[in-house]
Short mmCIF file of C-alpha atoms in Angstrom, two decimals:
data_model
loop_
_atom_site.label_atom_id
_atom_site.label_comp_id
_atom_site.label_asym_id
_atom_site.label_seq_id
_atom_site.Cartn_x
_atom_site.Cartn_y
_atom_site.Cartn_z
CA UNK A 1 107.38 145.12 112.18
CA UNK A 2 111.05 143.81 112.28
CA UNK A 3 111.51 140.79 109.84
CA UNK A 4 111.13 137.41 111.01
CA UNK A 5 114.74 135.95 112.04
CA UNK A 6 115.89 133.25 109.41
CA UNK A 7 115.31 129.32 110.33
CA UNK A 8 118.73 127.46 110.97
CA UNK A 9 118.86 124.56 108.30
CA UNK A 10 119.29 121.60 110.82
CA UNK A 11 115.78 123.36 112.74
CA UNK A 12 114.01 123.18 109.09
CA UNK A 13 115.09 119.06 108.93
CA UNK A 14 113.97 118.61 112.33
CA UNK A 15 110.73 119.80 111.74
CA UNK A 16 107.17 118.24 111.48
CA UNK A 17 105.30 118.64 108.45
CA UNK A 18 102.55 120.48 110.38
CA UNK A 19 105.23 122.80 111.73
CA UNK A 20 106.89 123.18 108.29
CA UNK A 21 103.19 124.22 107.10
CA UNK A 22 103.00 126.96 110.04
CA UNK A 23 106.44 128.54 109.19
CA UNK A 24 105.05 128.41 105.07
CA UNK A 25 101.83 129.79 105.87
CA UNK A 26 103.08 132.85 108.23
CA UNK A 27 106.07 133.93 105.36
CA UNK A 28 108.91 132.58 107.78
CA UNK A 29 109.82 129.93 104.92
CA UNK A 30 109.51 129.69 101.12
CA UNK A 31 108.73 126.61 99.22
CA UNK A 32 112.33 127.24 97.44
CA UNK A 33 114.22 127.54 100.59
CA UNK A 34 112.75 124.60 102.12
CA UNK A 35 113.47 122.43 98.98
CA UNK A 36 117.16 123.41 98.51
CA UNK A 37 117.67 122.55 102.55
CA UNK A 38 116.50 118.95 101.55
CA UNK A 39 118.22 118.83 98.36
CA UNK A 40 121.45 120.01 99.83
CA UNK A 41 120.90 117.31 102.66
CA UNK A 42 120.20 114.70 100.16
CA UNK A 43 123.62 115.54 98.64
CA UNK A 44 125.50 115.48 101.66
CA UNK A 45 124.03 112.52 104.03
CA UNK A 46 122.73 110.13 100.95
CA UNK A 47 126.03 108.64 100.10
CA UNK A 48 126.63 107.30 103.47
CA UNK A 49 122.68 106.40 104.09
CA UNK A 50 121.51 105.38 100.77
CA UNK A 51 117.98 106.12 101.39
CA UNK A 52 117.36 107.40 97.55
CA UNK A 53 117.46 105.86 94.39
CA UNK A 54 116.76 108.80 92.36
CA UNK A 55 116.16 112.35 92.61
CA UNK A 56 115.83 115.12 89.93
CA UNK A 57 117.09 118.89 90.97
CA UNK A 58 114.94 120.20 88.00
CA UNK A 59 111.72 118.44 88.65
CA UNK A 60 112.17 119.83 92.44
CA UNK A 61 112.66 122.98 91.42
CA UNK A 62 109.93 123.06 89.05
CA UNK A 63 107.60 121.95 91.48
CA UNK A 64 108.96 123.91 94.07
CA UNK A 65 108.89 127.27 92.07
CA UNK A 66 104.97 126.36 91.27
CA UNK A 67 104.71 126.07 95.09
CA UNK A 68 106.10 129.35 95.46
CA UNK A 69 103.81 131.08 92.67
CA UNK A 70 100.48 129.36 94.37
CA UNK A 71 101.08 130.76 98.03
CA UNK A 72 102.24 134.23 96.48
CA UNK A 73 98.61 134.09 94.55
CA UNK A 74 96.97 132.89 97.55
CA UNK A 75 95.85 129.73 96.00
CA UNK A 76 97.08 126.74 97.47
CA UNK A 77 96.92 123.13 98.02
CA UNK A 78 96.85 121.52 101.90
CA UNK A 79 100.18 120.51 101.52
CA UNK A 80 101.83 123.09 99.11
CA UNK A 81 105.45 123.17 99.49
CA UNK A 82 105.75 120.25 101.94
CA UNK A 83 108.87 117.81 100.37
CA UNK A 84 107.80 113.94 100.42
CA UNK A 85 109.48 110.98 99.11
CA UNK A 86 108.19 108.12 97.40
CA UNK A 87 108.93 104.29 97.88
CA UNK A 88 110.23 103.14 94.33
CA UNK A 89 107.39 100.56 93.91
CA UNK A 90 105.10 103.61 92.87
CA UNK A 91 104.75 105.09 89.48
CA UNK A 92 106.13 109.04 89.81
CA UNK A 93 105.89 110.20 86.24
CA UNK A 94 108.95 110.90 84.61
CA UNK A 95 111.17 108.73 87.08
CA UNK A 96 111.70 104.84 86.72
CA UNK A 97 109.93 102.24 88.87
CA UNK A 98 112.24 99.64 89.67
CA UNK A 99 110.52 97.82 92.39
CA UNK A 100 114.02 96.74 93.83
CA UNK A 101 114.81 95.29 90.51
CA UNK A 102 117.61 95.44 88.03
CA UNK A 103 115.51 95.43 84.90
CA UNK A 104 112.16 97.88 85.69
CA UNK A 105 114.14 101.51 83.98
CA UNK A 106 111.75 102.73 81.94
CA UNK A 107 110.30 105.97 82.96
CA UNK A 108 106.81 106.05 84.42
CA UNK A 109 104.31 107.92 82.10
CA UNK A 110 101.60 108.50 85.09
CA UNK A 111 101.75 108.94 88.68
CA UNK A 112 100.06 106.26 90.88
CA UNK A 113 96.60 107.62 92.60
CA UNK A 114 98.69 108.44 96.03
CA UNK A 115 101.12 110.61 94.26
CA UNK A 116 98.86 112.11 92.20
CA UNK A 117 96.84 113.37 95.15
CA UNK A 118 100.18 114.58 96.59
CA UNK A 119 100.87 116.74 93.96
CA UNK A 120 97.26 117.93 93.25
CA UNK A 121 97.53 118.94 97.20
CA UNK A 122 100.84 120.93 96.15
CA UNK A 123 103.51 118.43 97.75
CA UNK A 124 106.78 118.27 96.29
CA UNK A 125 108.08 114.84 95.22
CA UNK A 126 112.10 114.60 96.07
CA UNK A 127 112.44 111.34 94.45
CA UNK A 128 112.23 107.48 94.92
CA UNK A 129 113.74 105.78 97.96
CA UNK A 130 115.36 102.26 97.96
CA UNK A 131 113.58 98.98 99.13
CA UNK A 132 114.14 95.22 99.12
CA UNK A 133 114.01 93.50 95.96
CA UNK A 134 110.55 92.79 94.93
CA UNK A 135 109.68 94.26 98.09
CA UNK A 136 110.08 91.00 99.60
CA UNK A 137 112.18 91.58 102.53
CA UNK A 138 112.48 93.14 105.86
CA UNK A 139 116.17 94.78 105.52
CA UNK A 140 116.60 97.22 102.57
CA UNK A 141 119.37 95.28 101.71
CA UNK A 142 119.48 95.58 97.87
CA UNK A 143 121.33 93.11 95.94
CA UNK A 144 121.27 95.60 92.81
CA UNK A 145 121.24 98.81 94.47
CA UNK A 146 122.96 98.71 97.71
CA UNK A 147 122.02 98.11 101.47
CA UNK A 148 120.39 101.05 103.21
CA UNK A 149 121.66 101.96 106.71
CA UNK A 150 120.33 103.05 110.18
CA UNK A 151 120.65 106.73 110.88
CA UNK A 152 121.46 105.86 114.47
CA UNK A 153 124.41 103.75 113.38
CA UNK A 154 125.93 102.86 109.98
CA UNK A 155 126.09 99.09 109.23
CA UNK A 156 122.50 98.29 111.07
CA UNK A 157 119.70 97.66 109.32
CA UNK A 158 116.84 100.17 108.68
CA UNK A 159 114.36 97.77 108.35
CA UNK A 160 112.30 96.86 105.26
CA UNK A 161 111.06 96.82 102.67
CA UNK A 162 110.38 100.55 103.21
CA UNK A 163 113.64 101.08 104.70
CA UNK A 164 114.70 104.11 102.35
CA UNK A 165 111.49 105.66 103.21
CA UNK A 166 112.09 105.71 106.83
CA UNK A 167 115.60 106.39 106.72
CA UNK A 168 114.86 109.63 104.46
CA UNK A 169 112.05 110.77 107.24
CA UNK A 170 114.01 109.82 110.00
CA UNK A 171 117.48 111.52 108.86
CA UNK A 172 115.88 114.52 107.54
CA UNK A 173 115.70 114.08 104.20
CA UNK A 174 112.03 114.36 103.57
CA UNK A 175 109.39 115.92 105.48
CA UNK A 176 107.01 112.49 105.26
CA UNK A 177 107.23 109.49 102.66
CA UNK A 178 105.12 107.05 101.34
CA UNK A 179 105.70 103.39 101.07
CA UNK A 180 103.91 100.09 101.00
CA UNK A 181 103.10 97.49 103.68
CA UNK A 182 102.10 94.22 103.09
CA UNK A 183 103.04 92.29 106.24
CA UNK A 184 104.73 95.14 108.02
CA UNK A 185 106.76 96.81 105.27
CA UNK A 186 106.38 100.54 106.88
CA UNK A 187 106.05 99.38 110.51
CA UNK A 188 109.01 97.77 111.16
CA UNK A 189 111.34 100.11 109.54
CA UNK A 190 109.67 103.19 111.49
CA UNK A 191 110.17 100.99 114.55
CA UNK A 192 113.92 100.58 113.82
CA UNK A 193 114.47 104.00 112.99
CA UNK A 194 112.45 105.93 115.63
CA UNK A 195 109.48 107.42 113.77
CA UNK A 196 105.86 107.39 113.14
CA UNK A 197 103.52 105.19 110.59
CA UNK A 198 100.32 104.29 110.03
CA UNK A 199 99.22 101.20 107.64
CA UNK A 200 95.57 102.31 107.26
CA UNK A 201 92.45 99.87 106.78
CA UNK A 202 92.62 97.79 103.90
CA UNK A 203 91.75 99.77 100.80
CA UNK A 204 91.34 103.40 102.40
CA UNK A 205 94.27 104.76 100.24
CA UNK A 206 94.28 103.70 96.92
CA UNK A 207 96.82 101.34 95.69
CA UNK A 208 96.35 101.88 91.90
CA UNK A 209 100.11 102.45 90.31
CA UNK A 210 101.95 100.76 93.07
CA UNK A 211 103.78 97.28 91.65
CA UNK A 212 101.70 94.58 93.55
CA UNK A 213 103.27 92.32 96.02
CA UNK A 214 99.69 90.71 97.02
CA UNK A 215 96.44 92.76 96.31
CA UNK A 216 94.99 91.22 99.54
CA UNK A 217 97.71 92.51 101.78
CA UNK A 218 99.02 95.47 100.21
CA UNK A 219 98.44 98.66 101.69
CA UNK A 220 99.98 102.24 100.96
CA UNK A 221 101.55 103.39 104.08
CA UNK A 222 102.49 106.68 105.57
CA UNK A 223 105.75 107.62 107.41
CA UNK A 224 106.22 111.06 109.36
CA UNK A 225 108.17 112.50 112.37
CA UNK A 226 104.70 113.11 114.25
CA UNK A 227 101.01 111.76 114.77
CA UNK A 228 99.67 114.74 113.50
CA UNK A 229 101.61 114.32 110.35
CA UNK A 230 100.06 111.13 109.88
CA UNK A 231 96.56 112.54 110.45
CA UNK A 232 96.94 114.99 108.19
CA UNK A 233 98.40 112.57 105.30
CA UNK A 234 95.77 110.18 105.88
CA UNK A 235 92.98 112.93 105.54
CA UNK A 236 94.69 113.98 102.10
CA UNK A 237 95.40 110.70 100.52
CA UNK A 238 92.18 108.53 101.59
CA UNK A 239 89.69 107.98 99.53
CA UNK A 240 87.66 105.68 97.13
CA UNK A 241 88.95 104.98 93.64
CA UNK A 242 86.65 103.38 91.20
CA UNK A 243 89.86 102.15 89.34
CA UNK A 244 91.15 100.28 92.10
CA UNK A 245 89.33 96.84 92.29
CA UNK A 246 90.81 96.75 96.58
CA UNK A 247 89.43 100.35 97.18
CA UNK A 248 86.93 100.52 100.17
CA UNK A 249 83.85 103.03 99.59
CA UNK A 250 82.86 103.77 102.82
CA UNK A 251 79.08 103.40 103.95
CA UNK A 252 79.84 105.51 106.73
CA UNK A 253 82.42 107.64 107.18
CA UNK A 254 85.74 106.97 109.54
CA UNK A 255 85.03 106.06 113.18
CA UNK A 256 85.29 109.41 114.91
CA UNK A 257 88.06 109.83 117.14
CA UNK A 258 86.12 110.20 120.40
CA UNK A 259 87.45 107.71 122.54
CA UNK A 260 88.13 108.34 126.14
CA UNK A 261 91.59 107.13 127.34
CA UNK A 262 90.42 106.65 130.97
CA UNK A 263 87.30 104.32 129.69
CA UNK A 264 89.45 102.10 127.05
CA UNK A 265 89.68 98.44 126.88
CA UNK A 266 93.32 97.71 125.98
CA UNK A 267 94.11 94.11 124.76
CA UNK A 268 97.61 93.10 125.75
CA UNK A 269 99.37 89.71 124.98
CA UNK A 270 99.67 87.72 128.08
CA UNK A 271 102.84 86.26 127.23
CA UNK A 272 105.11 88.14 124.99
CA UNK A 273 108.10 85.89 125.52
CA UNK A 274 106.16 82.87 124.27
CA UNK A 275 105.62 84.88 121.04
CA UNK A 276 109.74 85.45 120.33
CA UNK A 277 109.76 89.08 121.44
CA UNK A 278 113.48 89.65 123.16
CA UNK A 279 113.92 90.33 126.71
CA UNK A 280 115.26 93.85 126.43
CA UNK A 281 112.03 94.58 123.81
CA UNK A 282 109.84 93.43 126.61
CA UNK A 283 111.66 95.46 129.22
CA UNK A 284 111.09 98.37 127.35
CA UNK A 285 107.67 97.95 126.43
CA UNK A 286 106.53 97.17 130.08
CA UNK A 287 108.28 100.56 131.02
CA UNK A 288 106.51 102.27 128.57
CA UNK A 289 103.00 100.68 129.76
CA UNK A 290 104.10 102.09 133.23
CA UNK A 291 104.29 105.79 131.90
CA UNK A 292 100.70 104.96 130.41
CA UNK A 293 98.76 104.21 133.61
CA UNK A 294 95.42 106.00 132.80
CA UNK A 295 95.36 106.56 129.05
CA UNK A 296 95.32 102.98 128.21
CA UNK A 297 92.50 102.48 130.76
CA UNK A 298 91.21 99.01 131.56
CA UNK A 299 93.72 96.28 130.54
CA UNK A 300 92.63 93.01 129.49
CA UNK A 301 94.89 90.04 128.60
CA UNK A 302 93.90 88.60 125.10
CA UNK A 303 93.74 84.83 124.14
CA UNK A 304 95.96 84.24 121.25
CA UNK A 305 96.61 80.80 122.42
CA UNK A 306 94.70 79.90 119.12
CA UNK A 307 96.72 81.88 117.01
CA UNK A 308 100.24 81.29 115.61
CA UNK A 309 101.77 84.37 114.55
CA UNK A 310 104.81 82.78 112.57
CA UNK A 311 102.38 80.53 110.45
CA UNK A 312 100.31 83.88 109.87
CA UNK A 313 103.44 85.18 108.77
CA UNK A 314 104.54 82.40 106.62
CA UNK A 315 100.87 82.10 104.94
CA UNK A 316 101.30 85.83 104.08
CA UNK A 317 104.65 85.60 102.24
CA UNK A 318 103.11 82.64 100.24
CA UNK A 319 100.49 84.88 99.24
CA UNK A 320 103.29 87.43 98.34
CA UNK A 321 105.80 84.89 96.41
CA UNK A 322 102.94 83.52 94.34
CA UNK A 323 101.41 86.70 93.44
CA UNK A 324 105.10 87.85 92.40
CA UNK A 325 105.43 85.35 90.10
CA UNK A 326 103.00 86.77 87.69
CA UNK A 327 104.09 90.22 88.82
CA UNK A 328 107.61 89.60 87.88
CA UNK A 329 107.32 87.21 85.29
CA UNK A 330 109.65 89.15 82.66
CA UNK A 331 112.04 90.05 85.08
CA UNK A 332 112.57 85.95 86.16
CA UNK A 333 112.65 85.56 82.37
CA UNK A 334 115.35 88.23 81.59
CA UNK A 335 118.82 86.58 81.52
CA UNK A 336 120.72 90.01 80.76
CA UNK A 337 119.33 91.24 84.05
CA UNK A 338 118.70 88.55 86.44
CA UNK A 339 117.11 88.62 89.73
CA UNK A 340 118.99 87.27 92.74
CA UNK A 341 119.32 84.07 93.79
CA UNK A 342 117.89 84.61 96.91
CA UNK A 343 114.46 85.97 95.06
CA UNK A 344 114.40 83.24 92.81
CA UNK A 345 114.81 80.99 95.49
CA UNK A 346 111.68 82.31 97.35
CA UNK A 347 109.61 82.64 94.16
CA UNK A 348 110.78 79.10 93.07
CA UNK A 349 109.58 77.87 96.47
CA UNK A 350 105.85 79.26 95.59
CA UNK A 351 106.21 77.69 91.99
CA UNK A 352 106.24 74.43 93.38
CA UNK A 353 103.31 74.88 96.06
CA UNK A 354 99.96 73.30 95.02
CA UNK A 355 96.79 75.10 94.81
CA UNK A 356 95.65 73.80 97.70
CA UNK A 357 98.50 75.12 99.75
CA UNK A 358 97.57 78.39 98.44
CA UNK A 359 94.08 78.22 98.97
CA UNK A 360 95.02 77.00 102.83
CA UNK A 361 97.15 80.23 103.33
CA UNK A 362 94.39 82.13 101.67
CA UNK A 363 92.04 80.95 104.13
CA UNK A 364 94.41 81.92 106.95
CA UNK A 365 93.21 86.01 106.00
CA UNK A 366 89.63 84.56 106.75
CA UNK A 367 90.71 83.27 110.12
CA UNK A 368 92.36 86.81 110.60
CA UNK A 369 89.18 88.62 109.97
CA UNK A 370 87.28 86.55 112.06
CA UNK A 371 89.73 86.82 114.97
CA UNK A 372 89.77 90.20 114.32
CA UNK A 373 85.93 90.56 114.78
CA UNK A 374 86.19 88.57 118.14
CA UNK A 375 89.07 90.33 119.81
CA UNK A 376 87.52 93.99 118.87
CA UNK A 377 84.20 92.74 120.53
CA UNK A 378 86.32 92.62 123.66
CA UNK A 379 88.61 95.12 123.60
CA UNK A 380 89.01 98.56 121.90
CA UNK A 381 93.02 98.67 120.85
CA UNK A 382 95.50 95.58 120.67
CA UNK A 383 98.88 97.38 121.91
CA UNK A 384 102.28 95.12 121.63
CA UNK A 385 105.76 96.22 120.45
CA UNK A 386 105.99 96.62 116.53
CA UNK A 387 108.76 94.35 116.26
CA UNK A 388 110.13 91.35 118.60
CA UNK A 389 113.67 92.92 118.34
CA UNK A 390 115.82 96.23 117.37
CA UNK A 391 117.34 96.59 114.28
CA UNK A 392 120.76 94.82 113.78
CA UNK A 393 124.05 94.62 111.83
CA UNK A 394 123.49 94.19 108.37
CA UNK A 395 125.68 91.64 108.53
CA UNK A 396 123.86 89.23 110.58
CA UNK A 397 121.55 86.84 109.42
CA UNK A 398 118.13 88.59 109.22
CA UNK A 399 115.48 86.95 112.08
CA UNK A 400 112.58 85.21 110.60
CA UNK A 401 110.50 86.74 113.23
CA UNK A 402 110.66 90.47 112.13
CA UNK A 403 107.04 90.60 110.50
CA UNK A 404 105.51 88.10 113.25
CA UNK A 405 103.78 90.82 115.01
CA UNK A 406 102.93 93.22 112.45
CA UNK A 407 101.56 90.45 110.07
CA UNK A 408 98.12 90.28 112.06
CA UNK A 409 96.93 93.32 111.20
CA UNK A 410 97.79 93.36 107.75
CA UNK A 411 96.09 89.69 107.24
CA UNK A 412 92.84 90.98 109.02
CA UNK A 413 93.09 94.40 107.09
CA UNK A 414 93.19 96.38 110.34
CA UNK A 415 94.69 99.74 110.56
CA UNK A 416 97.97 99.69 112.87
CA UNK A 417 100.03 102.62 114.14
CA UNK A 418 103.78 102.58 115.31
CA UNK A 419 105.11 104.98 117.94
CA UNK A 420 108.55 104.92 119.18
CA UNK A 421 108.28 103.84 122.94
CA UNK A 422 112.46 104.20 123.91
CA UNK A 423 115.61 102.93 123.15
CA UNK A 424 117.37 99.27 123.78
CA UNK A 425 120.41 99.00 125.72
CA UNK A 426 122.53 99.39 122.50
CA UNK A 427 120.92 102.74 122.15
CA UNK A 428 118.56 101.86 119.08
CA UNK A 429 115.19 102.75 118.97
CA UNK A 430 112.24 100.39 119.22
CA UNK A 431 108.37 101.25 118.34
CA UNK A 432 105.03 100.36 120.12
CA UNK A 433 102.22 99.02 117.96
CA UNK A 434 98.34 100.11 118.33
CA UNK A 435 96.31 97.72 116.32
CA UNK A 436 92.05 98.61 116.03
CA UNK A 437 89.30 97.28 114.10
CA UNK A 438 88.63 98.13 110.64
CA UNK A 439 87.75 101.87 110.10
CA UNK A 440 88.87 102.67 113.80
CA UNK A 441 92.20 104.60 111.94
CA UNK A 442 91.26 108.14 113.41
CA UNK A 443 90.56 106.60 116.92
CA UNK A 444 93.65 105.07 116.53
CA UNK A 445 95.70 108.23 115.65
CA UNK A 446 94.02 110.01 118.65
CA UNK A 447 95.00 107.61 121.15
CA UNK A 448 98.51 107.22 119.57
CA UNK A 449 99.03 111.20 119.87
CA UNK A 450 97.77 110.80 123.54
CA UNK A 451 100.67 107.70 124.13
CA UNK A 452 103.17 109.55 122.01
CA UNK A 453 102.92 113.01 124.31
CA UNK A 454 102.79 110.96 127.45
CA UNK A 455 105.91 108.85 126.48
CA UNK A 456 107.90 111.98 124.88
CA UNK A 457 110.07 109.68 122.44
CA UNK A 458 111.18 111.95 119.96
CA UNK A 459 111.73 110.62 116.48
CA UNK A 460 115.62 110.78 115.78
CA UNK A 461 116.88 114.05 114.25
CA UNK A 462 119.17 114.60 111.50
CA UNK A 463 122.86 114.35 112.20
CA UNK A 464 126.11 113.26 110.17
CA UNK A 465 125.74 109.53 110.32
CA UNK A 466 128.70 107.79 112.12
CA UNK A 467 129.94 104.38 111.90
#
């Protein structure tokens, strides 16, 4: 039998995680070769994109050698040899956890729960990715570590706060990435960068070892280049953690992925313009819906007249800002390494709010839960654009509405998936968001796979970034 031909480096970094696992399984690709491909790409492309803040060739080499040995011995983990990026608000032993700040530079001694699960499955941790300062932002334009650039167009935002993780996946600098999502921080950059993301049901993946933004909202999220990749990673990472107060012990398993697309009840917002969605985004969304005449089943206009998306987003921000006063107390007091005026101003805003203001914001979460229960008694899935707009120049003032469409799932604790649905007139990608009831993660992913296959909207492939 003739030897299998080598795989072009470009094809390696375009491949989905599932494809890489296949090539590794049949011996067409080796963990050391795969790691070297990503290391070389990071060295060439990261200076322009600024997706990574920290990588270690020695640590990557050590992990790849171990994966290579396990594959030779035939005792492998589920992700053995697959290169993964980690947002810089998760602890990775041996690397600093900055959380977008200047001062947090001491190397972590232990892995976050999600990192430990990745390592146990054999994944190769490539490094830590850039993010908004304190995870309080949606542009990944960090005052201490610089801006991360959208791989479609330098000078444009990648979204945030998990923008570095999204760019690492979109530009072929990681096979997948782990980030955090409190109001949309996974789904917004997925939409802007043209890739796939899931924010699971709150508590499905342990957040232990994640620098908290707001524990009632924080969710570990996943970014990848296909829905199949998201499904595999969710299965690897989900599970109860007794040391995480928010971890969710299931009384029953995930709802089975047994929806029949033709019999779905799909909820749609009756007037996207009323909720601030830009006309060009509405046009792409409507075109996507036209391509899914059977896949989304019966379409029903859902009543959101009693729901103020902007108010929801503002309530979530107040919860984050209030808790960050505690999380970042040392950073706020350290005059040698001051936080930015922007972050200080946002946290001072919360400092001057009353306990009654905080309680009122917290009640919005209860209202979201009740809204979710009523909504998903009438429909199986809520479908809408992921973001009201596409990526914009970093020099522009960020729109306040970026998280308006993602915040509902966060406050209600629901799972939400973002898939690419097309491109805007300026050539930038835009995402479609699918939101389901708590526990419907696998069902959402099944529907997302059906929709993604029909829309045939590929993620961005790694190319040399252009200005």
